[in-house]
Short mmCIF file of C-alpha atoms in Angstrom, two decimals:
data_model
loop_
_atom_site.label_atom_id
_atom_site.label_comp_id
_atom_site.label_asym_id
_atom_site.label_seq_id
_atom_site.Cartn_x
_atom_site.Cartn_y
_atom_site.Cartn_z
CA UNK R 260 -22.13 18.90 -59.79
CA UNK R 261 -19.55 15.85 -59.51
CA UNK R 262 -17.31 19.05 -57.86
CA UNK R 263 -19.50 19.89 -54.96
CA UNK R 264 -20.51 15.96 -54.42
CA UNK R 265 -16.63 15.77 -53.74
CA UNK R 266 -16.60 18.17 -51.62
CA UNK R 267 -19.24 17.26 -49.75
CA UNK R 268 -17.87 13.87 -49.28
CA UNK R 269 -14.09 15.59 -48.48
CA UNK R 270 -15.85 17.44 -45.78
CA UNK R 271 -18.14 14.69 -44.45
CA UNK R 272 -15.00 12.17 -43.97
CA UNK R 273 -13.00 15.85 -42.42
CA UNK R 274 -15.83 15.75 -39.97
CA UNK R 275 -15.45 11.96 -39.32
CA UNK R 276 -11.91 12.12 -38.71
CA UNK R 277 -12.07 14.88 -36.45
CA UNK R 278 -14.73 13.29 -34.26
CA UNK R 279 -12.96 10.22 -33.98
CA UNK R 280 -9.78 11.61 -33.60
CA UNK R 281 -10.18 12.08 -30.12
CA UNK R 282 -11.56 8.28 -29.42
CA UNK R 283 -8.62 6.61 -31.17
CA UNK R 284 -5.84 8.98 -28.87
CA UNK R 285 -7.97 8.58 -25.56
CA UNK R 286 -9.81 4.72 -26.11
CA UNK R 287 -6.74 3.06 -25.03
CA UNK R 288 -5.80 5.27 -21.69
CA UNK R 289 -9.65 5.04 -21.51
CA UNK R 290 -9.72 1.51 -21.31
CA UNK R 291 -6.48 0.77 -19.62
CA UNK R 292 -8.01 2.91 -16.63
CA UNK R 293 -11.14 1.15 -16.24
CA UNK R 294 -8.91 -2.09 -16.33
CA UNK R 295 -6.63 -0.64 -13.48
CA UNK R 296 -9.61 1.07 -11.44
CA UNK R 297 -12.63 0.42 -12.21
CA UNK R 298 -12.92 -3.24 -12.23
CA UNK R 299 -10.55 -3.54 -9.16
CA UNK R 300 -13.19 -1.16 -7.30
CA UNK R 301 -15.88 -3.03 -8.46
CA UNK R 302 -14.81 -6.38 -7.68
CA UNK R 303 -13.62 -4.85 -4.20
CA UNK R 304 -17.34 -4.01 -3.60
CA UNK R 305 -18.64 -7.16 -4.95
CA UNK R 306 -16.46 -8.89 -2.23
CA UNK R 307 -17.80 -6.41 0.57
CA UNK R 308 -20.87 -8.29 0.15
CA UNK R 309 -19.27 -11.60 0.32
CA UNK R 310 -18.21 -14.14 3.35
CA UNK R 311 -15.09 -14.70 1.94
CA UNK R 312 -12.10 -16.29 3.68
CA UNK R 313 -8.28 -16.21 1.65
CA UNK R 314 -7.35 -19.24 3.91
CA UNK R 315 -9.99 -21.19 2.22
CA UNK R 316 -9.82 -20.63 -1.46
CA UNK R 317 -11.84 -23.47 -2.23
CA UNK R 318 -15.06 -22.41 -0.21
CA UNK R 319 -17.30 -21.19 -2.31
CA UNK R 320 -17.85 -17.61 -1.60
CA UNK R 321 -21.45 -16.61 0.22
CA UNK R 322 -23.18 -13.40 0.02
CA UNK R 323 -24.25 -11.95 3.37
CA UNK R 324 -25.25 -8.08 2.27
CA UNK R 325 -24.17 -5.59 4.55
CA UNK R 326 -23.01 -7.73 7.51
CA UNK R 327 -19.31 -7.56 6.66
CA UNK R 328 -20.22 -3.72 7.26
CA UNK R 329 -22.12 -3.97 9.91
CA UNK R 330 -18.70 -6.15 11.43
CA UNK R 331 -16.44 -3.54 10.66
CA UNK R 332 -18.29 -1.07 12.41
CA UNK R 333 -18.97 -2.96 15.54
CA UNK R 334 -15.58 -3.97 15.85
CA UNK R 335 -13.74 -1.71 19.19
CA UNK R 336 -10.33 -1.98 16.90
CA UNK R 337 -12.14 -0.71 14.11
CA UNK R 338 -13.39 2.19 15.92
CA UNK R 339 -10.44 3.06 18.14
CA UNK R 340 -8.12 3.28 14.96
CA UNK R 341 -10.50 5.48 13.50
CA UNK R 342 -10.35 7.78 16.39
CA UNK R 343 -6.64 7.37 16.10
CA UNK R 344 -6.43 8.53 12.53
CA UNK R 345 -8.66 11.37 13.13
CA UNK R 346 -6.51 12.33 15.97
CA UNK R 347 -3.34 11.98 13.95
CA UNK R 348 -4.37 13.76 10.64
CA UNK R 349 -5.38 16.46 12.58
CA UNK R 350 -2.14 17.40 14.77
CA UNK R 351 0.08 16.62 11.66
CA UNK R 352 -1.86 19.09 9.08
CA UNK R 353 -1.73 21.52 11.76
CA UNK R 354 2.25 21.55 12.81
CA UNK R 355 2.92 20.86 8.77
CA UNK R 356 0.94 23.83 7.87
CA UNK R 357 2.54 26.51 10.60
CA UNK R 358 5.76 25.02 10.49
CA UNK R 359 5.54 24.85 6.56
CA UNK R 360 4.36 28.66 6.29
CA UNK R 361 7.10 29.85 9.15
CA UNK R 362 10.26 28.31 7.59
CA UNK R 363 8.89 29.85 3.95
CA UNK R 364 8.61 33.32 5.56
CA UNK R 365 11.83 32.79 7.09
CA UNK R 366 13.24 32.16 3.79
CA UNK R 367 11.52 34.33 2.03
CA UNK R 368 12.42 37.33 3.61
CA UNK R 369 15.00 40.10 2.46
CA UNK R 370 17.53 39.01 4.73
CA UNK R 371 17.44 35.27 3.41
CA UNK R 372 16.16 35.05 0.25
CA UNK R 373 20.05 35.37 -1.25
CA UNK R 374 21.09 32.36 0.58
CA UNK R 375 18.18 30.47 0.57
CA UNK R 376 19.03 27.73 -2.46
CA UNK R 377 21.53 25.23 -0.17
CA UNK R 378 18.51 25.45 2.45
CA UNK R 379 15.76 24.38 -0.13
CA UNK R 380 18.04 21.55 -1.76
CA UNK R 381 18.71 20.09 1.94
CA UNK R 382 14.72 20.64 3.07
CA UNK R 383 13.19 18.28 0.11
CA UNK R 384 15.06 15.51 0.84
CA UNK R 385 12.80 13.57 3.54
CA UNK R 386 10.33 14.47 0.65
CA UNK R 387 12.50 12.35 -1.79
CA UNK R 388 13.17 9.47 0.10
CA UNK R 389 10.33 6.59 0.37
CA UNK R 390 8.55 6.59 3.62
CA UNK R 391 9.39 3.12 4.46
CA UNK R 392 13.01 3.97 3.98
CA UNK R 393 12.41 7.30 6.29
CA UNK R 394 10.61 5.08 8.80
CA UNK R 395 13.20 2.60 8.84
CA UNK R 396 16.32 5.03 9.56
CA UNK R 397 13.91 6.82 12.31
CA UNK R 398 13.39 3.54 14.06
CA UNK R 399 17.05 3.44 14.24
CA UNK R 400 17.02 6.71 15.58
CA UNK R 401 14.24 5.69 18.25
CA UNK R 402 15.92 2.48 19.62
CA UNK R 403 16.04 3.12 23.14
CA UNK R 404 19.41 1.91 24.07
CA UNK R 405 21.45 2.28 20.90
CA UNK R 406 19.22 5.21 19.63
CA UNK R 407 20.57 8.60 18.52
CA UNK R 408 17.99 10.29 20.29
CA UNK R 409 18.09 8.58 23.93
CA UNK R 410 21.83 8.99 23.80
CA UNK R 411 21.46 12.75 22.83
CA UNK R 412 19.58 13.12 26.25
CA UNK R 413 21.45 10.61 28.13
CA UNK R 414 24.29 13.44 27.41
CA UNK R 415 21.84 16.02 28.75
CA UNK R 416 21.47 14.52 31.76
CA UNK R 417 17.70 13.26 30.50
CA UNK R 418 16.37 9.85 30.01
CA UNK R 419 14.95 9.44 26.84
CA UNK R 420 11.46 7.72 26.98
CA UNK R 421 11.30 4.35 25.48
CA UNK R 422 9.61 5.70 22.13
CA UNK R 423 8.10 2.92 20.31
CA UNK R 424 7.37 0.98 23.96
CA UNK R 425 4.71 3.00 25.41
CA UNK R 426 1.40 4.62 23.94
CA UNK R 427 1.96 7.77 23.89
CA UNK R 428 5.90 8.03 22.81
CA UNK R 429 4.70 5.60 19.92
CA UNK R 430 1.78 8.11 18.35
CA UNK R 431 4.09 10.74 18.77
CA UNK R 432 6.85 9.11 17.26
CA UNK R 433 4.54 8.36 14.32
CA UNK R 434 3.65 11.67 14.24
CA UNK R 435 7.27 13.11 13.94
CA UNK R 436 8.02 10.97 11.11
CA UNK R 437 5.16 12.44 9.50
CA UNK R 438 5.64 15.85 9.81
CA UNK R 439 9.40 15.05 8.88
CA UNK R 440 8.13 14.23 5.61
CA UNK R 441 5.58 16.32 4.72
CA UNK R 442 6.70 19.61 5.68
CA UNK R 443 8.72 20.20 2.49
CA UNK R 444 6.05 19.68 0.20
CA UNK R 445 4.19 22.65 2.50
CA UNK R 446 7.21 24.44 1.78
CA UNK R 447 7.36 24.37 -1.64
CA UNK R 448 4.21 25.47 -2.03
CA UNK R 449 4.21 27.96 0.39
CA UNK R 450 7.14 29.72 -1.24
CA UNK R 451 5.47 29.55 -4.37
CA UNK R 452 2.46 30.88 -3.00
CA UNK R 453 4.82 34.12 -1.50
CA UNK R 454 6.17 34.93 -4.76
CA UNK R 455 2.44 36.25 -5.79
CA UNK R 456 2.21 38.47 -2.75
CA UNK R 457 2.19 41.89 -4.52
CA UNK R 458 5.47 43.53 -3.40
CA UNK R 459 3.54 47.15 -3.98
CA UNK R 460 1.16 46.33 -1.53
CA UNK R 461 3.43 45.34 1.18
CA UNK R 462 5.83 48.84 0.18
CA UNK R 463 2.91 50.77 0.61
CA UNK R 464 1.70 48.99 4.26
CA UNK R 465 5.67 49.08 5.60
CA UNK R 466 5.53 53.24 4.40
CA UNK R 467 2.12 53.98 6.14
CA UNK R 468 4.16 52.84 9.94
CA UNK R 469 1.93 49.33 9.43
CA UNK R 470 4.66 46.53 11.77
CA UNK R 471 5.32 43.15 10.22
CA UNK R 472 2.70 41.25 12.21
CA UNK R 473 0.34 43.58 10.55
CA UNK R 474 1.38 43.16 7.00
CA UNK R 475 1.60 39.58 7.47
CA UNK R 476 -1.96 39.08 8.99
CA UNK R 477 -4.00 41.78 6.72
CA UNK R 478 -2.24 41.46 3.09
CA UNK R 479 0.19 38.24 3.12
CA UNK R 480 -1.87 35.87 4.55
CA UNK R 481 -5.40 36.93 2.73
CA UNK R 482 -3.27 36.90 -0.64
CA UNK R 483 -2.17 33.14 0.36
CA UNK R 484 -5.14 31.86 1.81
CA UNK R 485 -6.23 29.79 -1.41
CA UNK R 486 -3.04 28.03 -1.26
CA UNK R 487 -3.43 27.55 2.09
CA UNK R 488 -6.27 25.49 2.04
CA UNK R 489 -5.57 23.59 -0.97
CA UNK R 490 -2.23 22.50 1.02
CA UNK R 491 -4.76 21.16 3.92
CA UNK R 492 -7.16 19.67 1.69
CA UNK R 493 -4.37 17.36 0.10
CA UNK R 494 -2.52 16.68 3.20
CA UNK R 495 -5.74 15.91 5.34
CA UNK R 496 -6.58 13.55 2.37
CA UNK R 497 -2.72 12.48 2.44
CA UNK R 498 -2.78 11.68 6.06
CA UNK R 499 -5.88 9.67 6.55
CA UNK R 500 -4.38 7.22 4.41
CA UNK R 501 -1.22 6.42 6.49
CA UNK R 502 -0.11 3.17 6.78
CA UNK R 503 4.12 2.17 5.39
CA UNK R 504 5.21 4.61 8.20
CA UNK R 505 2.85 2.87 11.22
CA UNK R 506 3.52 -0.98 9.70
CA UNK R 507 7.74 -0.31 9.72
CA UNK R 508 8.08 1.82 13.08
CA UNK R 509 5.20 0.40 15.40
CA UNK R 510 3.41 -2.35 13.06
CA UNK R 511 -0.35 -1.30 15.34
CA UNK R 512 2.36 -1.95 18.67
CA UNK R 513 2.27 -1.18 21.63
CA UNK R 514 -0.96 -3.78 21.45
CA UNK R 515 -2.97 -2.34 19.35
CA UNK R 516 -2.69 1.13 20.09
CA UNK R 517 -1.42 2.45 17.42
CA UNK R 518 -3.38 1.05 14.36
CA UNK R 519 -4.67 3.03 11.98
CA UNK R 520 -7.87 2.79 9.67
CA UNK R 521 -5.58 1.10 7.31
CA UNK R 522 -3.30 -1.26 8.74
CA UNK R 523 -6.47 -2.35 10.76
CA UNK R 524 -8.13 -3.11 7.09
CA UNK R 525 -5.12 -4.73 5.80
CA UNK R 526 -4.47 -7.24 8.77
CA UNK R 527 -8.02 -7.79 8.35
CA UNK R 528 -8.15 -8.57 4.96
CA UNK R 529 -4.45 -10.46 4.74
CA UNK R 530 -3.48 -11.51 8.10
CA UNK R 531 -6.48 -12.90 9.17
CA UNK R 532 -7.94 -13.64 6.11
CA UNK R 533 -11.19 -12.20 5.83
CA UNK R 534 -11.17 -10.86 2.87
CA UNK R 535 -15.06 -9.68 2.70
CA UNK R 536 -14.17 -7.54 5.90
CA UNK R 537 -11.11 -5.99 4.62
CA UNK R 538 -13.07 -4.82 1.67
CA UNK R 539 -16.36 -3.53 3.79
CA UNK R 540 -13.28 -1.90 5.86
CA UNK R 541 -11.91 -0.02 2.25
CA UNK R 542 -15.64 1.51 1.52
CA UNK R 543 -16.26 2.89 5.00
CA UNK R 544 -12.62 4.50 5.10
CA UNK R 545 -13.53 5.69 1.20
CA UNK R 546 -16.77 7.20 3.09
CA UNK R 547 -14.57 8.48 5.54
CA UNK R 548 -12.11 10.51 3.67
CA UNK R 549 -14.92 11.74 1.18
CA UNK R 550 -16.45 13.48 4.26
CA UNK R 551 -13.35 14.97 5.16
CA UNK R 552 -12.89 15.87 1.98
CA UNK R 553 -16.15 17.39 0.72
CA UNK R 554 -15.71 19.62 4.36
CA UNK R 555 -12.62 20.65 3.40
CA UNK R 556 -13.46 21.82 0.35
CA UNK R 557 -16.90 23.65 1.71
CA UNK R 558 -14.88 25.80 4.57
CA UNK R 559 -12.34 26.38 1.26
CA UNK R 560 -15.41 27.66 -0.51
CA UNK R 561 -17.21 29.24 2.44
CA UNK R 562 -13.75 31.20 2.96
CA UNK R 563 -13.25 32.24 -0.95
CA UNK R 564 -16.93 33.77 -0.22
#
């Protein structure tokens, strides 16, 4: 009797440790991420609801609902760097995705594929270095007198435009740097993605007369398509959230033109000091890339289907 009491109690405590083995290994990442997220977030959208100014710590903080939302919205700067954004995260995701998928095809064919390794190494290195160090040493590059790239045409017999001067040489400076950077990463994982192509497959195409065009379109792409849309989802969510690159090359210039959703809620929140605003500013671009997101992810699904 005293045996199986023992027992009992030996598997009762066996039981105890084993259900609180998990709390005592994951309490402290637990809490340390609700001290590094959640309460941040939280007190982020507490202050959306506040008039609060940074130049005036003393002023006592009043709450005025949605109307720092309701600001933000109405604002034309607001607006127009949204539209800017938009406009920007789509022509980037689309040249990083083709130009990500041809140069992994290029080195993933036959012909390549041996001497492919120096080409890799040299590819992820804009993906290595920080993009406020990559932005810097293309601003260099974009000076329009000392410039590498307005001397290169000055040698053609071209004048270079003055690239971080006018509108539209600034967003498409921006958008250079971007794709500059991003590319490899769409590399990586498009090579990655080629290397589960089933080589019998393609045999059996290339022996029925089928041309490369056709192989590619009807088995290598279909086989990839998963990775290609998991590659869009995380750049579109990527690219939305630019901001280092914009602030070192352009910093919103020429005017305003060039602001994006963030550096427009940043200069808002710390350069003019209302803080209230920049937060409102945060939850509608959190709104913003959630859409995106969630739409991304449907077309992913509707495709899979």
């Amino acid at each position: 009797m005293k045996d199986r009491k023992k027992r009992s109690g030996m598997v009762r405590q066996a039981n105890l440790s084993t259900r609180l083995a998990p709390m005592v290994f994951l309490g402290p990442a637990i809490i340390l991420l609700i001290l590094i997220s959640v309460v941040p977030l939280c007190y982020s959208l507490y202050l959306s609801t506040q008039n609060y100014n940074l130049s005036m710590p003393n002023r006592p903080m009043k709450f005025v609902g949605l109307e720092n939302y309701r600001t933000m919205l109405l604002k034309p700067a607001f607006r127009e760097s949204l539209g800017w954004t938009l406009i920007f995260s789509s022509v980037s995701v689309v040249f990083e995705t083709v130009l990500g998928l041809g140069i992994a095809l290029m080195l993933h064919s036959d012909s390549t594929k041996r001497y492919s390794a120096p080409f890799k190494t040299i590819m992820i290195i804009p993906m290595m270095i920080a993009p406020v160090v990559s932005a810097t040493i293309w601003k260099l590059m974009y000076y329009p007198v000392y410039g590498v790239l307005n001397n290169t045409l000055t040698m053609l017999g071209i004048n270079g435009p003055n690239w971080l001067g006018e509108t539209f040489y600034a967003k498409i400076a921006i958008i250079i740097v971007e794709i500059w950077g991003a590319t490899p990463f769409c590399i990586l994982v498009y090579q990655a993605a080629l290397n589960t192509v089933s080589t019998e497959m393609i045999e059996a195409a290339r022996v029925d007369g089928a041309s490369a065009g056709r192989v590619f379109f009807s088995i290598t792409l279909p086989s990839i398509r998963n990775f290609i849309a998991l590659v869009v989802s995380i750049r579109i969510a990527d690219s939305l959230r630019i901001f280092d690159i914009v602030m070192q090359l352009t910093n919103g210039a020429p005017g305003s033109t060039t602001e994006t959703i963030g550096t427009t809620i940043y200069k808002a929140a710390f350069r003019y000091y209302q803080v209230g605003q920049g937060s409102a500013g945060a939850f509608l671009f959190f709104i913003v890339i959630s859409i995106v997101s969630l739409l991304s992810m449907m077309l992913m699904r509707k495709r899979e289907d």
